Tab-separated table of C-alpha atoms in Angstrom:
chain	number	residue	atom	x	y	z
H	1	VAL	CA	177.803	72.587	190.165
H	2	THR	CA	177.255	70.098	192.628
H	3	GLY	CA	178.968	66.474	192.395
H	4	ASN	CA	182.220	65.081	192.065
H	5	PRO	CA	184.047	65.488	188.620
H	6	GLN	CA	186.492	62.635	189.455
H	7	HIS	CA	183.688	60.115	190.186
H	8	GLY	CA	181.732	61.617	187.103
H	9	ARG	CA	184.617	60.741	185.064
H	10	ALA	CA	184.305	57.049	186.366
H	11	VAL	CA	180.762	57.041	185.650
H	12	TYR	CA	181.465	58.141	182.091
H	13	GLU	CA	184.013	55.331	181.578
H	14	GLU	CA	181.880	52.685	183.318
H	15	ARG	CA	178.713	53.704	181.237
H	16	GLY	CA	180.675	53.117	178.089
H	17	CYS	CA	180.000	56.675	176.796
H	18	ALA	CA	183.226	56.752	174.677
H	19	THR	CA	181.632	53.768	172.783
H	20	CYS	CA	179.594	56.799	171.012
H	21	HIS	CA	181.381	59.872	172.004
H	22	VAL	CA	184.722	61.384	171.434
H	23	LEU	CA	186.441	63.091	174.299
H	24	ALA	CA	190.204	64.684	173.825
H	25	GLY	CA	190.525	62.480	170.565
H	26	GLN	CA	189.325	59.304	172.252
H	27	GLY	CA	186.383	57.284	171.514
H	28	HIS	CA	183.949	56.928	168.898
H	29	ALA	CA	182.426	59.742	166.513
H	30	PHE	CA	178.875	58.521	166.741
H	31	GLY	CA	177.385	61.055	168.942
H	32	PRO	CA	178.493	64.805	169.528
H	33	ASP	CA	182.372	65.246	170.440
H	34	LEU	CA	182.089	66.141	174.101
H	35	SER	CA	185.685	67.473	174.336
H	36	SER	CA	184.641	71.055	175.244
H	37	ILE	CA	180.961	70.389	176.246
H	38	GLY	CA	181.360	72.491	179.526
H	39	GLN	CA	182.138	75.425	177.603
H	40	GLN	CA	179.129	74.962	175.097
H	41	ARG	CA	176.276	73.845	177.527
H	42	GLY	CA	175.517	74.557	181.181
H	43	PRO	CA	174.942	71.939	183.818
H	44	ALA	CA	170.892	72.053	183.594
H	45	TYR	CA	171.047	71.547	179.699
H	46	LEU	CA	173.601	68.523	180.432
H	47	LYS	CA	171.489	66.870	182.963
H	48	GLN	CA	168.328	67.071	180.769
H	49	ALA	CA	170.160	65.686	177.949
H	50	LEU	CA	171.514	62.714	180.036
H	51	VAL	CA	167.857	62.102	181.462
H	52	GLU	CA	165.791	62.701	178.153
H	53	PRO	CA	168.274	62.594	175.300
H	54	ALA	CA	165.732	63.264	172.651
H	55	SER	CA	164.917	66.622	174.269
H	56	ARG	CA	168.282	68.054	173.664
H	57	VAL	CA	169.404	66.915	170.032
H	58	PRO	CA	172.159	68.804	168.596
H	59	ASP	CA	171.461	70.757	165.413
H	60	GLY	CA	172.382	68.664	162.307
H	61	HIS	CA	172.354	65.311	164.292
H	62	VAL	CA	169.555	63.337	162.617
H	63	VAL	CA	168.508	59.809	162.997
H	64	VAL	CA	167.685	58.100	159.767
H	65	THR	CA	166.461	54.788	158.649
H	66	ALA	CA	167.804	53.850	155.080
H	67	THR	CA	165.934	51.098	153.293
H	68	PRO	CA	167.293	50.017	150.130
H	69	LYS	CA	165.508	48.339	147.500
H	70	SER	CA	167.241	45.348	148.413
H	71	GLY	CA	169.197	44.390	151.403
H	72	PRO	CA	168.736	45.181	154.850
H	73	ALA	CA	167.627	48.475	156.516
H	74	VAL	CA	170.158	50.474	158.233
H	75	ARG	CA	169.255	52.809	161.208
H	76	GLY	CA	171.795	55.392	162.659
H	77	VAL	CA	173.035	58.958	162.345
H	78	ARG	CA	173.103	60.611	158.976
H	79	VAL	CA	176.509	61.812	158.332
H	80	SER	CA	175.527	63.450	154.895
H	81	GLU	CA	173.018	63.705	152.300
H	82	ASP	CA	172.791	65.401	148.968
H	83	ALA	CA	170.629	64.528	146.093
H	84	PHE	CA	172.446	61.522	144.835
H	85	TRP	CA	174.043	60.075	148.149
H	86	VAL	CA	173.285	59.556	151.942
H	87	HIS	CA	175.838	58.445	154.283
H	88	VAL	CA	174.493	56.782	157.510
H	89	ARG	CA	176.771	55.843	160.598
H	90	ASP	CA	175.246	52.855	162.378
H	91	VAL	CA	175.511	52.158	166.138
H	92	LYS	CA	178.554	49.934	165.592
H	93	GLY	CA	180.440	52.878	164.148
H	94	GLN	CA	180.009	51.553	160.401
H	95	LEU	CA	179.710	54.075	157.615
H	96	HIS	CA	177.248	52.906	155.005
H	97	ALA	CA	176.911	54.862	151.709
H	98	PHE	CA	173.577	54.831	149.857
H	99	ARG	CA	172.755	55.972	146.282
H	100	VAL	CA	169.348	57.696	146.950
H	101	ALA	CA	167.965	56.148	143.668
H	102	ASP	CA	168.693	52.836	145.167
H	103	LEU	CA	166.692	53.489	148.275
H	104	ARG	CA	163.139	52.374	148.647
H	105	GLU	CA	162.771	54.785	151.750
H	106	LEU	CA	164.583	57.312	153.780
H	107	LYS	CA	162.966	57.963	156.920
H	108	ARG	CA	164.392	60.969	158.976
H	109	GLU	CA	163.171	60.889	162.557
H	110	ALA	CA	163.316	64.559	163.778
H	111	GLY	CA	164.214	64.975	167.351
H	112	ALA	CA	165.135	61.356	167.942
H	113	SER	CA	168.365	60.344	169.530
H	114	LEU	CA	169.889	56.974	170.051
H	115	MET	CA	171.470	57.772	173.328
H	116	PRO	CA	170.136	55.629	176.175
H	117	ALA	CA	168.269	57.737	178.704
H	118	TYR	CA	170.166	57.873	182.248
H	119	ALA	CA	166.922	58.616	184.173
H	120	THR	CA	167.572	55.397	186.164
H	121	LEU	CA	171.089	56.404	187.220
H	122	PRO	CA	171.470	57.123	190.836
H	123	ALA	CA	170.945	60.855	191.648
H	124	ALA	CA	174.650	60.949	192.950
H	125	ASP	CA	176.009	59.372	190.037
H	126	LEU	CA	174.151	61.653	187.814
H	127	ASP	CA	175.295	64.770	189.461
H	128	ASP	CA	178.960	63.656	189.346
H	129	LEU	CA	178.564	62.961	185.708
H	130	VAL	CA	177.243	66.225	184.970
H	131	ALA	CA	179.936	67.801	187.316
H	132	TYR	CA	182.491	66.033	185.019
H	133	LEU	CA	181.063	66.974	181.798
H	134	SER	CA	180.747	70.691	182.910
H	135	SER	CA	184.622	70.546	183.629
H	136	LEU	CA	185.547	69.457	179.888
H	137	ARG	CA	186.809	72.741	178.384
H	138	GLY	CA	188.741	71.439	175.418
H	139	GLN	CA	192.046	70.694	177.428
H	140	ARG	CA	194.251	67.727	176.186
């Protein structure tokens, strides 16, 4: 892995990645936990996930829009769903519970990601961020 993991950590912090990701118990659980992402995924996978987030959506991570019969629609990540209820976490981290019978529509966006693409990140910063993420092995 090329890149400077120490600077990659600074890029992670500057970009506000902890707004959506948990790392070593810190951050928000909107996106996948990154605490041991370096053990789970290789550098090429991580780089593509940063540049084209929708190309690397983890299994079970489904973006949905729940439109109740009354009230505003909520778009976010499905936390759980069964025949009676669907739970959605919005981008602010708020959990919404909907009775399926009270929904006008539940739209599932297969392969969608709410993560911003980092294709415009300077190449050195991208390499450093990949190096940092690759170094994460679950240590606390």
